[in-house]
Coordinates of C-alpha atoms and ligand atoms in Angstrom, one line a residue:
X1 CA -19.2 -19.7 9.7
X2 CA -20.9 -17.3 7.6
X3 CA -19.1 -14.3 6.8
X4 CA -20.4 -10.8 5.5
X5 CA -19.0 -7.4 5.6
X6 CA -18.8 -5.5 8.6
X7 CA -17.5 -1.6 8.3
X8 CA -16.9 0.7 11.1
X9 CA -16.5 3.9 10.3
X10 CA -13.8 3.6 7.2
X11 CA -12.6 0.0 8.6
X12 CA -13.3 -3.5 7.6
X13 CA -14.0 -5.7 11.1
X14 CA -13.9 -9.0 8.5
X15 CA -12.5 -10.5 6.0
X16 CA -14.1 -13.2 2.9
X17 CA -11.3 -15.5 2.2
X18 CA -12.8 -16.7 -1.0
X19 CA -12.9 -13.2 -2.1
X20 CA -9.2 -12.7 -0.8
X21 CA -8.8 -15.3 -2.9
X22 CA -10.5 -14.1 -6.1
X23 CA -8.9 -10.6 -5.8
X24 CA -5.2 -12.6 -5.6
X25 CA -6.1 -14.4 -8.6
X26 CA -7.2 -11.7 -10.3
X27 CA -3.9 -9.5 -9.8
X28 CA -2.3 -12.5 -11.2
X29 CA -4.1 -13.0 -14.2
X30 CA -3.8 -9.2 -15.1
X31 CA -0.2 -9.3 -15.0
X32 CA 0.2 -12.8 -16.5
X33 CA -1.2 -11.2 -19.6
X34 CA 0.4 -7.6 -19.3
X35 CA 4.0 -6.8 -21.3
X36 CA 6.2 -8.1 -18.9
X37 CA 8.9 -7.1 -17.1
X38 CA 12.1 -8.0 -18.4
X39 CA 15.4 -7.8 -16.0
X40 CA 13.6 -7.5 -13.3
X41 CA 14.7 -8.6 -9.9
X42 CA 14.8 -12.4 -8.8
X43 CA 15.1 -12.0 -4.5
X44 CA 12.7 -9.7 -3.3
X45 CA 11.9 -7.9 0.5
X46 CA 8.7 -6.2 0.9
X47 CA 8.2 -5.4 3.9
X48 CA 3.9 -4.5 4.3
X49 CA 3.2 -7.3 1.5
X50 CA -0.4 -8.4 2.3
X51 CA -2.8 -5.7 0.8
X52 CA -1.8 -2.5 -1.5
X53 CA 1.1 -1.8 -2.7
X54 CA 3.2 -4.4 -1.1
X55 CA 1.2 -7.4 -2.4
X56 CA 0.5 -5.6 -5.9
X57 CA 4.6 -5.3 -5.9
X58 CA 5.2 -8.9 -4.8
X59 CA 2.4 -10.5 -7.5
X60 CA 3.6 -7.7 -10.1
X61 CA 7.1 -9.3 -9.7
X62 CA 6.6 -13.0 -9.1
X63 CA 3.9 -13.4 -11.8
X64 CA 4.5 -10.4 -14.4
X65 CA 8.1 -11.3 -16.0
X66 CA 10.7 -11.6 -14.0
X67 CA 9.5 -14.7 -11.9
X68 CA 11.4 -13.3 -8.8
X69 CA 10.8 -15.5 -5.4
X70 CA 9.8 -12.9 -2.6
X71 CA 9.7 -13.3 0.9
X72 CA 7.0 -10.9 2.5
X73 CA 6.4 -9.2 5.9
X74 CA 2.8 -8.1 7.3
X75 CA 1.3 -8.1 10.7
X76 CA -2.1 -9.9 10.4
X77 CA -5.0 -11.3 13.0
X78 CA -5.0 -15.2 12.0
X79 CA -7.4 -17.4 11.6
X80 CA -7.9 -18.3 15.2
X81 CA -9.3 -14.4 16.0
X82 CA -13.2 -14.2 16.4
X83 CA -14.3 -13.8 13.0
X84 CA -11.4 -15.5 11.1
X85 CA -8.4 -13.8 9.9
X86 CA -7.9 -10.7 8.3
X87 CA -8.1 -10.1 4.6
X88 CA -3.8 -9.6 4.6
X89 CA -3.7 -12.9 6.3
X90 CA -5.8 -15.0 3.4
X91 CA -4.0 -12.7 0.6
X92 CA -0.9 -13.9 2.0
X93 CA -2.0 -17.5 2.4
X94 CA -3.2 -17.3 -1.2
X95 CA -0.7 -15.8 -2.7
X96 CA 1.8 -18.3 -1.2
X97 CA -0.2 -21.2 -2.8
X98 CA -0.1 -19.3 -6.2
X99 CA 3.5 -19.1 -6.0
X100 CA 4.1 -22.9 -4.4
X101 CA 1.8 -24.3 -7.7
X102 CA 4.3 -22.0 -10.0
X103 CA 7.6 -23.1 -8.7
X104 CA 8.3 -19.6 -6.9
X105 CA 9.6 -19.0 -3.5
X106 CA 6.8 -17.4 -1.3
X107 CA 7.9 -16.5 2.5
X108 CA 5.4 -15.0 4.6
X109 CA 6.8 -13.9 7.9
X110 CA 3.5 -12.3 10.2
X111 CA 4.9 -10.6 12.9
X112 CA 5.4 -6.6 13.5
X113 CA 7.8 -5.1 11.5
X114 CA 8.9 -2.6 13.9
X115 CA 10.4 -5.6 16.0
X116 CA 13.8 -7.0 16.3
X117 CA 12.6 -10.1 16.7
X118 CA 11.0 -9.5 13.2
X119 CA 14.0 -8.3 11.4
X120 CA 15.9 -11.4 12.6
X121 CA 13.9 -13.9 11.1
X122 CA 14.0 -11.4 7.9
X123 CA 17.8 -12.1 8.3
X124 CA 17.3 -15.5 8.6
X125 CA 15.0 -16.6 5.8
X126 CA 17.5 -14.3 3.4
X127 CA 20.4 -16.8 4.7
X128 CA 18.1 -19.8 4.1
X129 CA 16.6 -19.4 1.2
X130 CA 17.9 -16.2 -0.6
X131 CA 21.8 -17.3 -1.0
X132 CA 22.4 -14.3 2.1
X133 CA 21.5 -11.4 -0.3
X134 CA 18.3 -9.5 -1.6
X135 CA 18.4 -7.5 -4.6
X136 CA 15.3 -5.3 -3.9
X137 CA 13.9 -4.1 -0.6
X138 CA 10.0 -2.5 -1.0
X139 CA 9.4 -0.5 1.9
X140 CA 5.3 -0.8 2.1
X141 CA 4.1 -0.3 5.6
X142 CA 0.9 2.0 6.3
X143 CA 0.5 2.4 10.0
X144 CA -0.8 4.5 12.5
X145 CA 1.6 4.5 15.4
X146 CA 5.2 3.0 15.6
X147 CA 7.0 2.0 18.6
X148 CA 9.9 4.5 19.4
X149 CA 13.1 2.0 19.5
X150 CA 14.8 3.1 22.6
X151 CA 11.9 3.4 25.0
X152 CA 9.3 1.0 23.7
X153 CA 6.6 3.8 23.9
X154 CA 4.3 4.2 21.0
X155 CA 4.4 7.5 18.8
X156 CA 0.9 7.5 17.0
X157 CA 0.6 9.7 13.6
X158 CA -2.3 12.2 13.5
X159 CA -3.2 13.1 10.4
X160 CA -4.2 16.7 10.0
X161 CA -3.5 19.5 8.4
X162 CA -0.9 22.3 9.5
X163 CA -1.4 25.8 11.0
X164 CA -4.8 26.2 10.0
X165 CA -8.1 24.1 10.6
X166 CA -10.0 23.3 7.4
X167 CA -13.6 22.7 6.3
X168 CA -13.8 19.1 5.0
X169 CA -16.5 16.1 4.3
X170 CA -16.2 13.0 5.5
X171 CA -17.6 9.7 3.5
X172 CA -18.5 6.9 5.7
X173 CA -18.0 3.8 4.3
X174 CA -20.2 1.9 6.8
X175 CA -23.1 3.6 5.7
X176 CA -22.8 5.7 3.0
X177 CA -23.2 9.1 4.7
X178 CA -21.9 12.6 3.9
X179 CA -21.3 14.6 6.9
X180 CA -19.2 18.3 7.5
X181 CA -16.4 18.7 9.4
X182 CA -13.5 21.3 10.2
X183 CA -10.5 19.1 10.5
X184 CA -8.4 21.2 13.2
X185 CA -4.4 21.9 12.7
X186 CA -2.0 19.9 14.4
X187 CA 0.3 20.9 17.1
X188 CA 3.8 20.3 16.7
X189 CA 3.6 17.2 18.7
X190 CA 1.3 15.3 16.6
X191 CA 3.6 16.5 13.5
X192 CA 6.7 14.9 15.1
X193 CA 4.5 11.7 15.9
X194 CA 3.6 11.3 12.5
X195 CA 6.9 12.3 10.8
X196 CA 8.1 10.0 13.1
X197 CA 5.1 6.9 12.1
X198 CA 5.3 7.7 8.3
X199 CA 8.7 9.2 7.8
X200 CA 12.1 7.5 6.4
X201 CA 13.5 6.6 10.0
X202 CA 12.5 3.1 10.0
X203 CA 12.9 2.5 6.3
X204 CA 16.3 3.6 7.0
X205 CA 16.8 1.8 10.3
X206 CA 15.6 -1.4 8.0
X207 CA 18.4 -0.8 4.8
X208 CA 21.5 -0.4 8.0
X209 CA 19.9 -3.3 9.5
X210 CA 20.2 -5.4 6.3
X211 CA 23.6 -3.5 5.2
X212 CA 25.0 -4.6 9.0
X213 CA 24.2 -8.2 8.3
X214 CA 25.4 -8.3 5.1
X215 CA 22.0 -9.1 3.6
X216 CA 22.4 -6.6 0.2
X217 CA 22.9 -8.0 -3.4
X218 CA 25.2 -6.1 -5.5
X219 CA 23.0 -3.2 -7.6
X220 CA 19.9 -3.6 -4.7
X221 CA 17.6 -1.3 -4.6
X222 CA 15.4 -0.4 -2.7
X223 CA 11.9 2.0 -3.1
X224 CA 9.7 3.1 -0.7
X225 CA 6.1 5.0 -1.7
X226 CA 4.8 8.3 -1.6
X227 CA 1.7 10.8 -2.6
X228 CA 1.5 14.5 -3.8
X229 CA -1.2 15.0 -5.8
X230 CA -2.5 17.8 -7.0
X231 CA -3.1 21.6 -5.4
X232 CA -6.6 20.8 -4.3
X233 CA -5.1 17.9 -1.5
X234 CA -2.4 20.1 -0.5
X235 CA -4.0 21.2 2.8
X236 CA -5.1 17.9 3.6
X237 CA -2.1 15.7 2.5
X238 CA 1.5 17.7 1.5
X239 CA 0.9 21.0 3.5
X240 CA -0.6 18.8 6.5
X241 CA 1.2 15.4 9.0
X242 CA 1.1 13.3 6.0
X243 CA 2.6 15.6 3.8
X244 CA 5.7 16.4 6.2
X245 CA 6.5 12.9 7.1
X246 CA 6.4 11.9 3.0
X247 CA 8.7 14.9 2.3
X248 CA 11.0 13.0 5.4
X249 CA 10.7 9.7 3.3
X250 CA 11.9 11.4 0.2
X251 CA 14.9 12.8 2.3
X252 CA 15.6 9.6 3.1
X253 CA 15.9 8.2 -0.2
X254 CA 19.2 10.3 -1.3
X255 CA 20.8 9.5 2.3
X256 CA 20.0 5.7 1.4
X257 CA 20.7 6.4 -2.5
X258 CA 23.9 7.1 -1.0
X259 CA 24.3 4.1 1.3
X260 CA 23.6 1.9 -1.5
X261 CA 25.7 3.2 -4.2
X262 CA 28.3 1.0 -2.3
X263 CA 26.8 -1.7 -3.9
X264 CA 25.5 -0.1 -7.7
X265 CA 22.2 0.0 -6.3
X266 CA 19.9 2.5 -5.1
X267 CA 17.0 4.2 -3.2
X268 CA 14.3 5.7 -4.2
X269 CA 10.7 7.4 -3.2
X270 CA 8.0 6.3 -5.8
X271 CA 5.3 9.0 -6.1
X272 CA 1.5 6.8 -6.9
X273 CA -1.7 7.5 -7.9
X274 CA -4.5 8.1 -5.0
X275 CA -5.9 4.5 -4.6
X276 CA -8.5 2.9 -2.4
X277 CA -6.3 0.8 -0.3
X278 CA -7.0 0.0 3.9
X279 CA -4.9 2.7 4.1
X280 CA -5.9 5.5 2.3
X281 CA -10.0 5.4 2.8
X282 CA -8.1 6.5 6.4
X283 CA -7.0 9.6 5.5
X284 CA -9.6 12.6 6.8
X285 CA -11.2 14.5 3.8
X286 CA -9.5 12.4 1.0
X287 CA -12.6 10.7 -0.1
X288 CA -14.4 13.3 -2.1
X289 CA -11.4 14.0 -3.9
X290 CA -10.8 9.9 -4.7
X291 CA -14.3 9.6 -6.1
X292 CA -14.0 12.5 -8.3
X293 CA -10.8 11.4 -9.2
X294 CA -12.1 8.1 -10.2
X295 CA -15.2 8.9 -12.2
X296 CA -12.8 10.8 -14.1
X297 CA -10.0 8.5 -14.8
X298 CA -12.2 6.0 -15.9
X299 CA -14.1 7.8 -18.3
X300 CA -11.0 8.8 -19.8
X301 CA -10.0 5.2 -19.8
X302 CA -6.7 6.3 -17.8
X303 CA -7.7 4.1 -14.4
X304 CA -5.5 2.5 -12.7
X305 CA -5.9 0.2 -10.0
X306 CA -2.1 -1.2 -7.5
X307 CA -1.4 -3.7 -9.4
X308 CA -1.1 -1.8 -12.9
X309 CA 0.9 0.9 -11.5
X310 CA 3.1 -1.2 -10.2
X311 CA 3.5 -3.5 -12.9
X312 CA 4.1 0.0 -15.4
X313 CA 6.6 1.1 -12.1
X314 CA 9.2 -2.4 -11.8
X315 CA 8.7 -2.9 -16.4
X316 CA 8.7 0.6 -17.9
X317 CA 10.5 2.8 -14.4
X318 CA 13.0 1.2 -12.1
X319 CA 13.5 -1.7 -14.0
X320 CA 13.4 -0.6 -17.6
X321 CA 16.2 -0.6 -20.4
X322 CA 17.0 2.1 -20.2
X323 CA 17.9 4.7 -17.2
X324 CA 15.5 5.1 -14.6
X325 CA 13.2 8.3 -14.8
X326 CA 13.2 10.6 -12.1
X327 CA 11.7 14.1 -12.1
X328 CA 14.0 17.1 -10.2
X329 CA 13.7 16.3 -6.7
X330 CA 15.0 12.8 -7.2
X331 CA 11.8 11.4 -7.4
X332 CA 9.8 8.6 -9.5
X333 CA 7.0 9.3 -10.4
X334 CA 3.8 7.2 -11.3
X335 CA 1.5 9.9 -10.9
X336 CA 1.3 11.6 -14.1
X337 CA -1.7 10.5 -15.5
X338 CA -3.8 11.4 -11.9
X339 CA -1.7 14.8 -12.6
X340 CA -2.8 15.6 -16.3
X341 CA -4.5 18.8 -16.6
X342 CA -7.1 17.5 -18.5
X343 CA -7.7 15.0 -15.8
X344 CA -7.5 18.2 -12.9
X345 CA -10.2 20.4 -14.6
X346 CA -12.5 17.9 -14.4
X347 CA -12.0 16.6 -11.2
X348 CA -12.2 20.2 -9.7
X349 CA -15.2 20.8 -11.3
X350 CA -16.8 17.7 -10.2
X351 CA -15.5 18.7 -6.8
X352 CA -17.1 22.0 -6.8
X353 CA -20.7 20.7 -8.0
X354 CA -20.2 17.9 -5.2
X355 CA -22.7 17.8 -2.0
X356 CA -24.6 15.6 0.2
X357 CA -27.1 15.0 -2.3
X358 CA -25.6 14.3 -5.4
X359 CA -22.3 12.9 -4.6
X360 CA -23.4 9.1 -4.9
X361 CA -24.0 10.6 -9.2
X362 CA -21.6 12.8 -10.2
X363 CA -18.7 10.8 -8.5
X364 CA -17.7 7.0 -8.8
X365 CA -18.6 6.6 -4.8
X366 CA -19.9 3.1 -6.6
X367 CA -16.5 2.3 -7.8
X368 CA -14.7 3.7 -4.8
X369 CA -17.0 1.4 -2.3
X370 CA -16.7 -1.8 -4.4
X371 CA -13.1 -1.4 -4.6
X372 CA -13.1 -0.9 -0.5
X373 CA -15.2 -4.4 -0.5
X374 CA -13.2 -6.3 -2.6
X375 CA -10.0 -5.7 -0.6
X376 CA -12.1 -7.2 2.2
X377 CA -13.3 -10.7 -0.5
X378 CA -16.5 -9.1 -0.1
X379 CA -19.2 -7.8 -3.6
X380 CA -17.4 -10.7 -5.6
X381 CA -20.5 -11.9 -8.2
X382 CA -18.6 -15.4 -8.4
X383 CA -19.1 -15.9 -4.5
X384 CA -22.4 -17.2 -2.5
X385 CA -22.0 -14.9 0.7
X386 CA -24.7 -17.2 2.5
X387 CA -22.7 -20.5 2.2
X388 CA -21.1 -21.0 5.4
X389 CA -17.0 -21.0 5.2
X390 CA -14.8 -23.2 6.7
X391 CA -12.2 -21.0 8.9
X392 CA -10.6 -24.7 10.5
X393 CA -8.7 -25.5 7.0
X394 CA -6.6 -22.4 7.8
X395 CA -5.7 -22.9 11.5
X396 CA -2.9 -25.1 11.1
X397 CA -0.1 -25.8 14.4
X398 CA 2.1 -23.4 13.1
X399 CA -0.6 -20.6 13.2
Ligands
LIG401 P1 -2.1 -1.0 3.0 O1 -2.8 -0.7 4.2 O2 -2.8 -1.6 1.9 O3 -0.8 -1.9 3.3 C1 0.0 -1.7 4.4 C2 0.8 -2.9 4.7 O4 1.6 -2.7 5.9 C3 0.0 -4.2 5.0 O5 0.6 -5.3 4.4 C4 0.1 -4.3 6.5 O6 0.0 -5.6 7.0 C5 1.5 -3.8 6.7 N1 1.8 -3.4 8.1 C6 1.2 -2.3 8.8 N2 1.8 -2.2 10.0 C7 2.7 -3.2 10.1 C8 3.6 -3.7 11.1 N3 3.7 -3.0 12.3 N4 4.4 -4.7 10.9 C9 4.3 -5.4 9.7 N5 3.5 -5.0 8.7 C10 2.7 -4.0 8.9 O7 -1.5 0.4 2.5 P2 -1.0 1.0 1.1 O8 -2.0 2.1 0.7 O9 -0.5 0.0 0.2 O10 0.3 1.9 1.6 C11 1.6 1.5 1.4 C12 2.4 2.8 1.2 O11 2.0 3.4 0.0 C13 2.3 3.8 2.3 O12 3.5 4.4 2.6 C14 1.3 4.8 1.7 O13 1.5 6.1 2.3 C15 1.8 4.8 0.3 N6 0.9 5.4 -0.7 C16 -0.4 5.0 -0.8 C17 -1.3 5.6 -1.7 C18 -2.7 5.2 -1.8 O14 -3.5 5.9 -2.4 N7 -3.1 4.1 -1.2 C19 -0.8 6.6 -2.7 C20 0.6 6.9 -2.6 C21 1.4 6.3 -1.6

């Protein structure tokens, strides 16, 4: 089969797996040669490990210091689909062969995390192969709708802003248009649904769940992840859905600081950097702030991409010498660079110059679109695109 990209709208209908592969390897190699992390963690949940966060977290920790053995939750289309898998299903399948070559424990359970039937294999593989404990619990899903756990029915997040519509532009990724839009307010409804989708209630419902069966180390932690960014997002992202169910999240993290300190351990929300993940290339309006945003950072040679920020979060943050570093709402932050002034007043004046014309120059909309492909194993130089790929050598009896 021959595989090239197709986008729809900001989504990626198919996957390379030679370029999963390449972007895994990559990721490890950056933190193989990084300052590592030193007391780090050595049982690991992350639960949404197969792209972003999640799988920067579980490479950050496996192959940048601490050598930890992880075992990792994502809800993938496999190999059999039309069109092969997706690209979380070959990071997963590469990582795993990383970490089998290096002596480290990779478990990749597929299967939807919102499930009971999910979080008893999670118990299970902790019995089996973790000793019955975990000593930190990464809380990494990006989703659009969660099933509500009494009734079954699906709440769906709607991300929009909050009691006022708002004149936006949209970037298409599948072909590289510019178009207005007014991005209407939400009604309480759709603000519920996504508090409900994107909020702490199921990262909480997971920490009882593992608490119940007895599955948390002494001193776990656990972190989940979170974006404020600065003024000029606030009416698309912390005033709007998104905003409200992240200010939920952070909520959560005392109550579960709390729950934890039973143990030494702890809970905390872990404020990032904007990043072009499957995720966030979702979010309505976002994009011509990202592209500023990058064109800047990397001129100022402050860029980061998941996998630094979360190798700097688990070496120099939550796992560091000395106490951990959390600003005055309990928070830890990972933003400050994206937050520098310096950074700010250039990005809003790139964002006021920006239009339909010129926003492919005076932005990184190059940078930002490469990035997008390369999550996808696609615009790898190292990879012939026309040679046919062999989807069979991943369909094994088990998948
Ligand atoms: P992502 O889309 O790259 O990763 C999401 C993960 O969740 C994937 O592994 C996916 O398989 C998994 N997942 C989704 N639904 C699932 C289900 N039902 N069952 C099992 N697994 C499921 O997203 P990203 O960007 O890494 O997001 C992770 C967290 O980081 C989110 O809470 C997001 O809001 C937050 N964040 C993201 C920022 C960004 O710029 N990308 C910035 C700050 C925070």
């Amino acid at each position: 089969m021959i595989i090239k990209p197709i986008i729809q709208g900001m989504v990626a209908r198919s996957a390379h797996p030679h370029g999963c592969e390449q972007a895994v390897l990559d990721q490890i190699e950056f933190v193989k040669a990084a300052k590592p992390i030193t007391d780090g963690p050595k049982r690991v949940l992350i639960i949404g490990a197969s792209s972003g966060f999640g799988l920067a977290s579980r490479i950050a920790l496996s192959f940048g210091g601490c050598e930890a053995d992880t075992i990792g939750i994502s809800l993938e289309r496999d190999p059999k689909a039309k069109g092969g898998a997706s690209a979380g299903w070959y990071n997963n399948y590469y990582f795993k062969q990383q970490a089998d070559i290096a002596g480290r424990l990779a478990i990749n359970i597929d299967g939807d995390a919102f499930s009971s039937e999910t979080r008893n294999k999670v118990i299970e593989a902790i019995e089996t192969y973790f000793e019955g404990e975990v000593d930190l619990i990464i809380y990494s899903l990006a989703t659009g709708a969660r099933p509500n756990p009494e009734t079954g029915e699906l709440w769906r997040s709607a991300i929009k802003p909050i009691g006022q519509s708002i004149n936006s532009n949209l970037i298409s990724l599948e072909d590289d248009t510019w178009s207005d839009v007014i991005l209407e307010s939400a009604n309480e409804e759709e603000e519920q649904a996504t508090i409900k989708v994107m909020g702490g209630e199921d990262w909480e419902s997971w920490i009882d769940t593992l608490i119940n069966s007895e599955s948390v180390a002494q001193g776990c932690q656990t972190i989940a992840f979170s974006y404020v960014g600065p003024e000029v997002t606030h009416p698309l992202y912390l005033d709007g859905t998104l905003g409200r169910a992240k200010i939920d999240l952070h909520q959560t993290s005392h109550s579960l600081n709390l729950k934890l300190a039973n143990y030494s351990g702890g809970a905390y929300a872990t404020v990032c950097k904007a990043l072009v993940t499957k995720a966030s290339v979702f979010i309505p309006g976002l994009t011509p702030y990202m592209i500023a945003l990058y064109k800047v950072m990397k001129q100022k040679g402050l860029h980061e991409g998941c996998i630094q920020q979360m190798q700097r979060l688990y070496r120099d943050n939550l796992y560091s010498e000395n106490h951990i570093p959390l600003d005055g709402e309990r928070l830890l932050r990972i933003d400050d660079l994206e937050l520098k002034p310096s950074v700010q007043t250039e990005v809003s004046k790139i964002l006021s110059e920006m239009t339909e014309d010129n926003f492919k120059e005076i932005a990184d909309y190059q940078g930002f679109k490469s990035e997008f492909l390369n999550l996808n194993g696609f615009n790898y130089e190292t990879i012939d695109y026309d040679s046919p790929v062999n989807i069979d050598k991943f369909v094994t009896p088990s998948n």
